[in-house]
């Protein structure tokens, strides 16, 4: 667009209109005196009809104002009920934040009343906009049974995937318009929003301009995201009566907000002065940028494993398991997984580089105990009896299940070892991480399990805030191989020839 809108002038013009004139302007949606998008991408966001709309990807793109404009087109309808969420209330109420922006813009058109007790903005039309935090599990409980016409998630990259998926179930109301989940965001790798926009990014994590605003399709299975470029691609995965969610990502940055650039011409230089990672995210809109030292694992440490080399990693083959027994439910959308990591070693005659290991396969599923037992037996049959099976002997009632499963596998002719975890998760994983950083670990990047596997390893931080099922299984598998190699080295007097 060539228009460069001065919002202050527009607000002043609006104040000179009568309330009747202003309401008529909103209802007709083609106002002569109105707040209008200041760029093509802002206009794309306001006009998007996708079920899930993701807007942003850079600082200063006008996300809060655009949300206010999008709602301004809807609040003329008394049936319109909107929920605006952010991780904390402090962020919602902060100066210049989403609540402040909506009140300033909408107050020029409607008589509005904000109740600070129930945190609801009520309009003379009868519409309502509710504000809630969404940073803890109890916050999803607070909106159980609620019905909304639209849900706006401000800075959605800060919200966990379970909560965002749950929000979709609250989109039902008497409003005649399109029920949408609207997200604003800045780039943050390994988040739910990152999964939603990956099809719009190149290999470096930078938005592909030709993909801006295109419609993609999403399915979720057990909290995991499946994205498709075309609806027909999702068809084989659809359950009876199911429809995929349409998703549109409109990437925008400070250059798509000419109003800000006019008012603060030095804003770009402020972004350029940031650290390398923050500059890449907030100015360039890059979703892969991360601190080099963050976490305990880096994908760049892995060597690619080619199919022709797979057979070389045939020593000390081990399938290490980590168990879970909870199915996804409305209360627990994304429970832990039962995971089995298959790993093997390649032994060298060199004392400088005695061995390398490869992650050969990762099997995952969510089942109850009997289902877990059958899953392990099925995978064991596929692996063959040349693969040792490691089962976790955790303290508590689960150890009884492990011993029963061990007996069943042993009777079927498989070699089974019981792994008793010693030390912290971080300490156990550190040994595998160190070997990877040294360049001695391989994995096939083209396997279907690879992306999810590496994302979990890179996201592992030693806390309970992230999934670590694959991390634990990986740690146990490598500890088994490491102990076997040490035993072999001791027996042979220091050499590592097997």
Short mmCIF file of C-alpha atoms in Angstrom, two decimals:
data_model
loop_
_atom_site.label_atom_id
_atom_site.label_comp_id
_atom_site.label_asym_id
_atom_site.label_seq_id
_atom_site.Cartn_x
_atom_site.Cartn_y
_atom_site.Cartn_z
CA UNK A 1 0.00 0.00 0.00
CA UNK A 2 1.14 3.55 -0.66
CA UNK A 3 -0.83 5.09 2.21
CA UNK A 4 1.14 6.13 5.24
CA UNK A 5 -1.41 6.53 8.00
CA UNK A 6 -0.86 8.93 10.89
CA UNK A 7 -2.81 7.22 13.68
CA UNK A 8 -2.91 10.31 15.89
CA UNK A 9 -4.55 12.36 13.13
CA UNK A 10 -7.06 9.60 12.51
CA UNK A 11 -7.91 9.44 16.20
CA UNK A 12 -8.47 13.19 16.29
CA UNK A 13 -10.73 12.96 13.22
CA UNK A 14 -12.67 10.13 14.79
CA UNK A 15 -13.28 12.10 17.98
CA UNK A 16 -15.01 14.76 15.94
CA UNK A 17 -17.53 12.18 14.64
CA UNK A 18 -20.70 11.39 16.52
CA UNK A 19 -21.13 7.99 18.10
CA UNK A 20 -23.79 7.15 15.51
CA UNK A 21 -21.41 8.00 12.68
CA UNK A 22 -18.66 5.92 14.22
CA UNK A 23 -20.88 2.89 14.74
CA UNK A 24 -22.08 3.14 11.15
CA UNK A 25 -18.49 3.29 9.97
CA UNK A 26 -17.62 0.05 11.80
CA UNK A 27 -20.72 -1.81 10.69
CA UNK A 28 -20.14 -0.94 7.03
CA UNK A 29 -16.45 -1.93 7.32
CA UNK A 30 -15.51 0.69 4.70
CA UNK A 31 -15.03 3.83 6.79
CA UNK A 32 -14.06 7.16 5.36
CA UNK A 33 -12.61 8.08 8.74
CA UNK A 34 -11.08 5.00 10.29
CA UNK A 35 -7.94 3.31 11.44
CA UNK A 36 -6.53 1.55 8.39
CA UNK A 37 -3.66 -0.86 7.84
CA UNK A 38 -0.41 0.93 7.09
CA UNK A 39 1.09 -1.75 4.85
CA UNK A 40 0.17 -4.65 2.60
CA UNK A 41 1.00 -7.24 5.26
CA UNK A 42 -1.07 -5.51 7.91
CA UNK A 43 -3.95 -5.54 5.44
CA UNK A 44 -3.39 -9.27 4.78
CA UNK A 45 -3.63 -9.93 8.51
CA UNK A 46 -6.89 -8.00 8.88
CA UNK A 47 -8.48 -9.76 5.89
CA UNK A 48 -7.29 -13.31 6.61
CA UNK A 49 -10.07 -15.88 6.88
CA UNK A 50 -7.90 -18.78 8.07
CA UNK A 51 -8.95 -20.61 11.21
CA UNK A 52 -5.53 -19.92 12.74
CA UNK A 53 -3.82 -16.66 11.84
CA UNK A 54 -0.20 -16.09 12.89
CA UNK A 55 1.10 -12.52 12.51
CA UNK A 56 4.52 -11.04 13.17
CA UNK A 57 7.95 -12.53 13.32
CA UNK A 58 9.76 -9.27 14.05
CA UNK A 59 9.72 -6.42 16.54
CA UNK A 60 7.93 -3.19 15.62
CA UNK A 61 5.63 -4.69 13.01
CA UNK A 62 2.53 -3.14 14.62
CA UNK A 63 1.13 -6.35 16.08
CA UNK A 64 -0.83 -4.81 18.96
CA UNK A 65 -2.36 -2.08 16.78
CA UNK A 66 -3.34 -4.59 14.13
CA UNK A 67 -5.05 -6.77 16.73
CA UNK A 68 -6.95 -3.70 17.93
CA UNK A 69 -8.01 -2.97 14.34
CA UNK A 70 -9.09 -6.56 13.75
CA UNK A 71 -11.29 -6.48 16.85
CA UNK A 72 -12.66 -3.05 15.91
CA UNK A 73 -14.37 -4.67 12.91
CA UNK A 74 -16.06 -7.23 15.16
CA UNK A 75 -17.21 -5.50 18.35
CA UNK A 76 -20.20 -3.85 16.65
CA UNK A 77 -21.91 -7.26 17.00
CA UNK A 78 -23.39 -7.82 20.49
CA UNK A 79 -22.76 -11.56 20.08
CA UNK A 80 -19.03 -11.04 19.72
CA UNK A 81 -17.09 -12.39 22.71
CA UNK A 82 -13.31 -12.34 22.49
CA UNK A 83 -10.59 -13.72 24.78
CA UNK A 84 -7.18 -12.05 24.77
CA UNK A 85 -4.42 -13.96 26.52
CA UNK A 86 -0.76 -13.54 27.28
CA UNK A 87 1.58 -15.45 29.57
CA UNK A 88 1.11 -13.13 32.58
CA UNK A 89 -1.28 -10.39 33.65
CA UNK A 90 1.66 -8.05 34.14
CA UNK A 91 2.40 -8.34 30.42
CA UNK A 92 -1.26 -7.76 29.52
CA UNK A 93 -1.54 -4.58 31.61
CA UNK A 94 1.89 -3.11 30.87
CA UNK A 95 2.19 0.37 29.39
CA UNK A 96 1.76 0.19 25.64
CA UNK A 97 0.68 -3.44 25.90
CA UNK A 98 -2.27 -5.19 24.33
CA UNK A 99 -4.89 -3.95 26.84
CA UNK A 100 -3.64 -0.37 26.70
CA UNK A 101 -3.63 -0.38 22.88
CA UNK A 102 -7.13 -1.84 22.52
CA UNK A 103 -8.58 0.66 25.00
CA UNK A 104 -6.97 3.62 23.23
CA UNK A 105 -8.10 2.63 19.74
CA UNK A 106 -11.57 1.36 20.63
CA UNK A 107 -12.28 4.23 23.01
CA UNK A 108 -12.40 6.62 20.05
CA UNK A 109 -15.32 4.69 18.55
CA UNK A 110 -17.30 3.14 21.40
CA UNK A 111 -18.32 3.84 24.95
CA UNK A 112 -16.24 1.18 26.68
CA UNK A 113 -15.98 0.14 30.30
CA UNK A 114 -13.09 -1.91 31.65
CA UNK A 115 -13.74 -3.81 34.86
CA UNK A 116 -10.43 -4.42 36.60
CA UNK A 117 -11.97 -7.08 38.84
CA UNK A 118 -13.13 -9.55 36.21
CA UNK A 119 -10.81 -8.10 33.54
CA UNK A 120 -13.52 -7.63 30.92
CA UNK A 121 -13.81 -4.75 28.45
CA UNK A 122 -17.50 -4.12 27.76
CA UNK A 123 -18.80 -2.16 24.77
CA UNK A 124 -21.90 -0.07 24.23
CA UNK A 125 -22.80 -2.54 21.46
CA UNK A 126 -22.96 -5.40 23.98
CA UNK A 127 -19.71 -7.06 22.80
CA UNK A 128 -17.09 -8.14 25.33
CA UNK A 129 -13.33 -8.66 25.29
CA UNK A 130 -11.96 -10.76 28.15
CA UNK A 131 -8.32 -10.72 29.28
CA UNK A 132 -6.67 -13.73 30.91
CA UNK A 133 -3.15 -15.00 31.60
CA UNK A 134 -2.12 -18.37 30.17
CA UNK A 135 1.18 -19.29 31.77
CA UNK A 136 0.14 -22.16 34.04
CA UNK A 137 -1.95 -25.34 33.81
CA UNK A 138 -4.67 -23.87 36.06
CA UNK A 139 -5.24 -21.08 33.54
CA UNK A 140 -6.65 -23.52 30.98
CA UNK A 141 -8.98 -24.80 33.72
CA UNK A 142 -10.24 -21.23 34.17
CA UNK A 143 -11.70 -21.17 30.64
CA UNK A 144 -13.28 -24.64 30.70
CA UNK A 145 -16.83 -24.44 29.41
CA UNK A 146 -16.33 -20.92 28.03
CA UNK A 147 -17.36 -19.98 24.49
CA UNK A 148 -15.59 -17.35 22.44
CA UNK A 149 -15.93 -15.89 18.95
CA UNK A 150 -12.23 -15.17 18.67
CA UNK A 151 -9.18 -15.88 20.82
CA UNK A 152 -6.16 -13.61 20.52
CA UNK A 153 -2.83 -14.89 21.85
CA UNK A 154 -0.36 -12.06 22.28
CA UNK A 155 3.30 -13.19 21.99
CA UNK A 156 2.16 -16.76 21.36
CA UNK A 157 5.72 -18.10 21.29
CA UNK A 158 5.68 -17.78 25.08
CA UNK A 159 2.68 -20.12 25.45
CA UNK A 160 2.95 -23.92 25.49
CA UNK A 161 1.37 -25.99 22.74
CA UNK A 162 -1.08 -27.77 25.04
CA UNK A 163 -2.71 -24.48 26.01
CA UNK A 164 -2.88 -23.23 22.43
CA UNK A 165 -4.49 -26.46 21.21
CA UNK A 166 -6.96 -26.28 24.08
CA UNK A 167 -7.93 -22.75 23.03
CA UNK A 168 -9.20 -24.13 19.72
CA UNK A 169 -11.85 -26.09 21.60
CA UNK A 170 -13.23 -22.85 23.12
CA UNK A 171 -13.99 -21.29 19.71
CA UNK A 172 -17.75 -21.64 19.53
CA UNK A 173 -20.39 -18.94 19.99
CA UNK A 174 -23.49 -17.36 18.48
CA UNK A 175 -21.37 -14.89 16.53
CA UNK A 176 -21.97 -15.19 12.79
CA UNK A 177 -18.40 -14.32 11.78
CA UNK A 178 -15.36 -16.57 11.33
CA UNK A 179 -14.21 -18.07 14.60
CA UNK A 180 -10.44 -17.62 14.67
CA UNK A 181 -7.42 -18.27 16.83
CA UNK A 182 -5.24 -15.22 16.23
CA UNK A 183 -1.61 -15.27 17.32
CA UNK A 184 1.00 -12.55 17.34
CA UNK A 185 4.58 -13.65 17.79
CA UNK A 186 8.29 -13.04 17.64
CA UNK A 187 10.56 -15.89 16.47
CA UNK A 188 11.54 -18.50 19.04
CA UNK A 189 12.87 -21.90 17.97
CA UNK A 190 11.44 -25.23 19.14
CA UNK A 191 8.06 -23.80 20.11
CA UNK A 192 4.55 -24.75 19.05
CA UNK A 193 4.26 -21.61 16.92
CA UNK A 194 7.55 -22.50 15.23
CA UNK A 195 5.98 -25.79 14.13
CA UNK A 196 3.00 -23.91 12.69
CA UNK A 197 5.13 -21.66 10.49
CA UNK A 198 7.92 -24.04 9.39
CA UNK A 199 6.43 -24.58 5.94
CA UNK A 200 6.81 -20.83 5.38
CA UNK A 201 10.52 -20.82 6.24
CA UNK A 202 13.64 -21.65 4.28
CA UNK A 203 16.38 -23.96 5.61
CA UNK A 204 17.99 -21.06 7.47
CA UNK A 205 14.75 -20.27 9.30
CA UNK A 206 14.01 -17.08 7.34
CA UNK A 207 10.44 -16.45 6.08
CA UNK A 208 9.91 -17.11 2.37
CA UNK A 209 8.15 -14.00 1.06
CA UNK A 210 6.25 -15.94 -1.61
CA UNK A 211 4.68 -18.04 1.16
CA UNK A 212 3.45 -15.04 3.16
CA UNK A 213 -0.28 -15.35 3.83
CA UNK A 214 -0.69 -18.67 2.01
CA UNK A 215 -3.03 -21.24 3.53
CA UNK A 216 -1.53 -24.35 5.15
CA UNK A 217 -3.34 -27.12 7.01
CA UNK A 218 -2.78 -28.52 10.48
CA UNK A 219 -3.67 -31.70 12.31
CA UNK A 220 -2.71 -32.55 15.88
CA UNK A 221 -2.18 -36.07 17.14
CA UNK A 222 -1.46 -36.48 20.83
CA UNK A 223 -0.16 -32.95 21.12
CA UNK A 224 2.12 -33.29 18.09
CA UNK A 225 1.67 -31.00 15.07
CA UNK A 226 1.33 -32.23 11.49
CA UNK A 227 1.48 -29.51 8.83
CA UNK A 228 0.51 -29.80 5.16
CA UNK A 229 0.85 -27.45 2.18
CA UNK A 230 -2.42 -28.66 0.66
CA UNK A 231 -5.61 -30.01 2.20
CA UNK A 232 -5.43 -33.16 0.05
CA UNK A 233 -2.12 -34.05 1.73
CA UNK A 234 -3.92 -34.28 5.08
CA UNK A 235 -6.69 -36.55 3.78
CA UNK A 236 -5.01 -39.92 4.58
CA UNK A 237 -4.63 -38.84 8.21
CA UNK A 238 -8.16 -37.56 8.80
CA UNK A 239 -10.50 -39.31 11.20
CA UNK A 240 -14.17 -39.68 10.31
CA UNK A 241 -15.84 -36.28 10.27
CA UNK A 242 -12.58 -34.45 10.94
CA UNK A 243 -11.41 -31.36 9.08
CA UNK A 244 -7.86 -29.96 9.21
CA UNK A 245 -7.36 -26.49 10.63
CA UNK A 246 -6.46 -23.84 8.07
CA UNK A 247 -3.37 -21.85 9.06
CA UNK A 248 -1.98 -18.63 7.61
CA UNK A 249 1.33 -17.06 8.62
CA UNK A 250 1.77 -13.41 7.70
CA UNK A 251 5.39 -12.62 8.44
CA UNK A 252 6.02 -8.95 9.20
CA UNK A 253 8.80 -6.85 10.65
CA UNK A 254 9.54 -3.20 11.37
CA UNK A 255 9.84 -2.45 7.64
CA UNK A 256 6.15 -3.36 7.30
CA UNK A 257 5.19 -0.61 9.75
CA UNK A 258 5.91 2.74 8.01
CA UNK A 259 4.10 4.66 10.75
CA UNK A 260 6.66 3.55 13.32
CA UNK A 261 9.57 4.22 10.96
CA UNK A 262 8.27 7.77 10.40
CA UNK A 263 7.84 8.46 14.10
CA UNK A 264 11.00 6.72 15.26
CA UNK A 265 13.50 6.65 12.39
CA UNK A 266 16.20 5.39 14.78
CA UNK A 267 14.21 2.26 15.77
CA UNK A 268 15.97 0.06 13.20
CA UNK A 269 19.36 1.11 14.56
CA UNK A 270 18.19 0.06 18.03
CA UNK A 271 17.41 -3.42 16.70
CA UNK A 272 20.71 -3.56 14.88
CA UNK A 273 22.51 -2.81 18.14
CA UNK A 274 21.13 -5.95 19.78
CA UNK A 275 23.03 -9.20 20.26
CA UNK A 276 23.52 -11.44 17.24
CA UNK A 277 20.67 -13.76 18.19
CA UNK A 278 18.17 -11.05 19.16
CA UNK A 279 19.00 -9.06 16.02
CA UNK A 280 18.43 -12.14 13.84
CA UNK A 281 15.08 -12.83 15.52
CA UNK A 282 13.62 -9.36 16.01
CA UNK A 283 14.98 -7.53 12.96
CA UNK A 284 15.41 -10.31 10.39
CA UNK A 285 12.58 -12.55 11.61
CA UNK A 286 14.80 -15.65 11.79
CA UNK A 287 13.28 -18.63 13.62
CA UNK A 288 16.44 -20.75 13.85
CA UNK A 289 18.62 -18.21 15.64
CA UNK A 290 19.73 -19.43 19.04
CA UNK A 291 22.54 -18.88 21.49
CA UNK A 292 25.48 -21.16 20.81
CA UNK A 293 25.73 -22.18 24.44
CA UNK A 294 22.04 -22.70 25.11
CA UNK A 295 20.97 -26.15 26.30
CA UNK A 296 23.08 -29.30 26.41
CA UNK A 297 22.94 -30.29 22.75
CA UNK A 298 23.46 -28.79 19.32
CA UNK A 299 22.13 -30.34 16.14
CA UNK A 300 25.30 -29.30 14.35
CA UNK A 301 27.26 -31.82 16.41
CA UNK A 302 25.61 -34.76 14.63
CA UNK A 303 27.18 -36.34 11.57
CA UNK A 304 24.84 -37.48 8.79
CA UNK A 305 24.39 -41.24 8.63
CA UNK A 306 23.99 -42.58 5.10
CA UNK A 307 22.10 -45.85 4.48
CA UNK A 308 25.22 -47.44 3.02
CA UNK A 309 27.09 -46.83 6.30
CA UNK A 310 24.36 -48.06 8.63
CA UNK A 311 25.64 -51.65 8.72
CA UNK A 312 29.01 -50.55 10.12
CA UNK A 313 27.38 -49.64 13.44
CA UNK A 314 26.66 -53.23 14.40
CA UNK A 315 28.48 -53.55 17.72
CA UNK A 316 26.69 -53.51 21.08
CA UNK A 317 23.30 -52.90 19.48
CA UNK A 318 20.92 -51.69 22.18
CA UNK A 319 17.27 -50.62 22.20
CA UNK A 320 16.84 -48.53 25.35
CA UNK A 321 13.34 -47.79 26.61
CA UNK A 322 11.76 -45.04 28.68
CA UNK A 323 8.19 -45.81 29.74
CA UNK A 324 5.01 -43.76 30.10
CA UNK A 325 1.45 -45.00 30.44
CA UNK A 326 -0.84 -42.00 29.99
CA UNK A 327 -3.08 -41.33 27.02
CA UNK A 328 -3.87 -37.80 25.79
CA UNK A 329 -7.01 -36.35 27.35
CA UNK A 330 -8.70 -32.99 27.74
CA UNK A 331 -6.93 -32.50 31.07
CA UNK A 332 -3.56 -33.72 29.81
CA UNK A 333 -3.30 -32.96 26.10
CA UNK A 334 0.41 -33.73 25.79
CA UNK A 335 1.48 -36.50 28.21
CA UNK A 336 4.85 -38.23 28.16
CA UNK A 337 5.74 -40.83 25.53
CA UNK A 338 6.98 -44.39 25.69
CA UNK A 339 10.25 -44.18 23.76
CA UNK A 340 12.73 -46.75 22.50
CA UNK A 341 16.07 -45.53 21.09
CA UNK A 342 18.11 -47.96 19.01
CA UNK A 343 21.85 -47.29 19.06
CA UNK A 344 24.93 -49.12 17.80
CA UNK A 345 28.71 -48.65 17.79
CA UNK A 346 31.42 -48.83 15.16
CA UNK A 347 34.75 -49.92 16.58
CA UNK A 348 38.00 -48.55 15.20
CA UNK A 349 41.54 -49.92 15.41
CA UNK A 350 42.77 -46.40 16.13
CA UNK A 351 43.60 -45.47 19.71
CA UNK A 352 43.00 -41.80 18.88
CA UNK A 353 39.46 -42.45 17.63
CA UNK A 354 38.51 -45.78 19.23
CA UNK A 355 34.76 -45.82 18.43
CA UNK A 356 31.76 -43.96 17.06
CA UNK A 357 28.05 -44.46 17.73
CA UNK A 358 24.91 -44.00 15.64
CA UNK A 359 21.30 -43.42 16.59
CA UNK A 360 19.64 -45.92 14.26
CA UNK A 361 15.97 -45.63 15.13
CA UNK A 362 13.52 -44.01 17.54
CA UNK A 363 10.16 -45.66 18.27
CA UNK A 364 7.48 -43.68 20.13
CA UNK A 365 3.90 -44.25 21.16
CA UNK A 366 1.36 -43.42 23.84
CA UNK A 367 -0.42 -46.37 25.38
CA UNK A 368 -1.55 -47.81 28.69
CA UNK A 369 0.51 -50.57 30.35
CA UNK A 370 -0.77 -53.50 28.28
CA UNK A 371 -0.40 -51.47 25.13
CA UNK A 372 3.15 -50.51 26.12
CA UNK A 373 4.01 -54.19 26.61
CA UNK A 374 2.71 -55.09 23.15
CA UNK A 375 4.50 -52.10 21.62
CA UNK A 376 7.85 -53.19 23.09
CA UNK A 377 7.30 -56.78 21.91
CA UNK A 378 6.44 -55.59 18.39
CA UNK A 379 9.55 -53.42 18.17
CA UNK A 380 11.70 -56.24 19.55
CA UNK A 381 10.39 -58.56 16.84
CA UNK A 382 11.28 -55.97 14.22
CA UNK A 383 14.79 -55.40 15.64
CA UNK A 384 15.64 -59.09 15.95
CA UNK A 385 17.31 -61.05 18.72
CA UNK A 386 20.72 -59.55 18.00
CA UNK A 387 19.63 -56.35 19.73
CA UNK A 388 19.85 -56.11 23.51
CA UNK A 389 16.82 -54.54 25.18
CA UNK A 390 17.34 -52.12 28.08
CA UNK A 391 14.38 -51.53 30.39
CA UNK A 392 14.33 -48.76 33.04
CA UNK A 393 14.10 -50.05 36.59
CA UNK A 394 12.71 -46.92 38.18
CA UNK A 395 11.76 -46.92 41.86
CA UNK A 396 8.09 -47.36 42.72
CA UNK A 397 5.22 -49.37 41.30
CA UNK A 398 6.48 -49.18 37.73
CA UNK A 399 9.33 -51.57 38.59
CA UNK A 400 6.81 -54.41 38.87
CA UNK A 401 5.69 -53.78 35.28
CA UNK A 402 9.33 -53.65 34.13
CA UNK A 403 10.15 -57.02 35.74
CA UNK A 404 7.08 -58.65 34.22
CA UNK A 405 7.97 -57.29 30.78
CA UNK A 406 11.57 -58.42 31.23
CA UNK A 407 10.38 -61.95 31.98
CA UNK A 408 8.16 -61.99 28.87
CA UNK A 409 11.00 -60.79 26.64
CA UNK A 410 13.46 -63.24 28.13
CA UNK A 411 11.05 -66.13 27.62
CA UNK A 412 10.70 -65.05 23.97
CA UNK A 413 14.47 -65.37 23.56
CA UNK A 414 15.59 -61.73 23.79
CA UNK A 415 18.54 -60.49 25.83
CA UNK A 416 17.35 -58.00 28.43
CA UNK A 417 19.21 -55.69 30.81
CA UNK A 418 17.65 -53.60 33.55
CA UNK A 419 18.93 -50.04 33.81
CA UNK A 420 18.97 -48.41 37.24
CA UNK A 421 19.31 -44.63 36.74
CA UNK A 422 22.21 -43.15 38.71
CA UNK A 423 22.80 -39.45 39.02
CA UNK A 424 20.78 -36.61 37.56
CA UNK A 425 19.28 -36.54 34.07
CA UNK A 426 21.75 -33.81 33.12
CA UNK A 427 24.77 -35.81 34.28
CA UNK A 428 23.64 -38.94 32.42
CA UNK A 429 22.94 -37.03 29.22
CA UNK A 430 26.21 -35.08 29.47
CA UNK A 431 28.29 -38.12 28.43
CA UNK A 432 26.34 -38.55 25.18
CA UNK A 433 26.37 -34.79 24.62
CA UNK A 434 30.16 -34.64 25.02
CA UNK A 435 30.65 -37.49 22.55
CA UNK A 436 28.38 -35.70 20.07
CA UNK A 437 30.23 -32.42 20.44
CA UNK A 438 33.49 -34.24 19.75
CA UNK A 439 32.05 -35.43 16.43
CA UNK A 440 31.60 -39.15 17.13
CA UNK A 441 27.80 -39.48 16.84
CA UNK A 442 25.78 -40.12 13.66
CA UNK A 443 22.08 -40.05 12.74
CA UNK A 444 20.06 -40.30 9.54
CA UNK A 445 18.59 -36.83 9.01
CA UNK A 446 16.03 -38.17 6.53
CA UNK A 447 14.30 -40.54 8.96
CA UNK A 448 10.75 -39.54 9.96
CA UNK A 449 11.66 -39.49 13.64
CA UNK A 450 14.75 -37.30 13.24
CA UNK A 451 13.29 -33.78 13.55
CA UNK A 452 11.27 -34.51 16.67
CA UNK A 453 14.19 -36.38 18.21
CA UNK A 454 16.72 -33.61 17.64
CA UNK A 455 14.27 -30.90 18.73
CA UNK A 456 13.84 -32.62 22.10
CA UNK A 457 17.58 -33.07 22.59
CA UNK A 458 18.27 -29.43 21.69
CA UNK A 459 15.44 -28.21 23.93
CA UNK A 460 16.49 -30.26 26.96
CA UNK A 461 17.50 -27.96 29.83
CA UNK A 462 17.36 -30.30 32.80
CA UNK A 463 14.08 -28.91 34.13
CA UNK A 464 10.59 -30.40 34.24
CA UNK A 465 9.35 -27.77 31.80
CA UNK A 466 10.28 -29.76 28.68
CA UNK A 467 9.86 -33.33 27.44
CA UNK A 468 12.83 -35.60 28.13
CA UNK A 469 11.61 -39.11 27.24
CA UNK A 470 13.92 -39.37 24.22
CA UNK A 471 16.75 -37.78 26.20
CA UNK A 472 16.50 -40.42 28.95
CA UNK A 473 16.35 -43.32 26.49
CA UNK A 474 19.34 -41.90 24.61
CA UNK A 475 21.35 -41.52 27.82
CA UNK A 476 20.69 -45.12 28.88
CA UNK A 477 21.54 -46.47 25.42
CA UNK A 478 24.88 -44.69 25.31
CA UNK A 479 25.74 -45.62 28.91
CA UNK A 480 25.23 -49.29 27.97
CA UNK A 481 27.51 -49.01 24.93
CA UNK A 482 30.10 -47.04 26.89
CA UNK A 483 30.20 -49.64 29.66
CA UNK A 484 30.58 -52.48 27.15
CA UNK A 485 33.47 -50.74 25.42
CA UNK A 486 35.19 -50.09 28.76
CA UNK A 487 34.83 -53.75 29.68
CA UNK A 488 36.25 -54.78 26.31
CA UNK A 489 39.13 -52.36 26.67
CA UNK A 490 39.99 -53.70 30.11
CA UNK A 491 39.91 -57.31 28.95
CA UNK A 492 42.19 -56.59 26.00
CA UNK A 493 44.66 -54.48 27.96
CA UNK A 494 43.81 -51.08 26.56
CA UNK A 495 43.08 -51.77 22.90
CA UNK A 496 39.61 -51.37 21.53
CA UNK A 497 39.69 -54.12 18.89
CA UNK A 498 36.54 -56.21 18.98
#
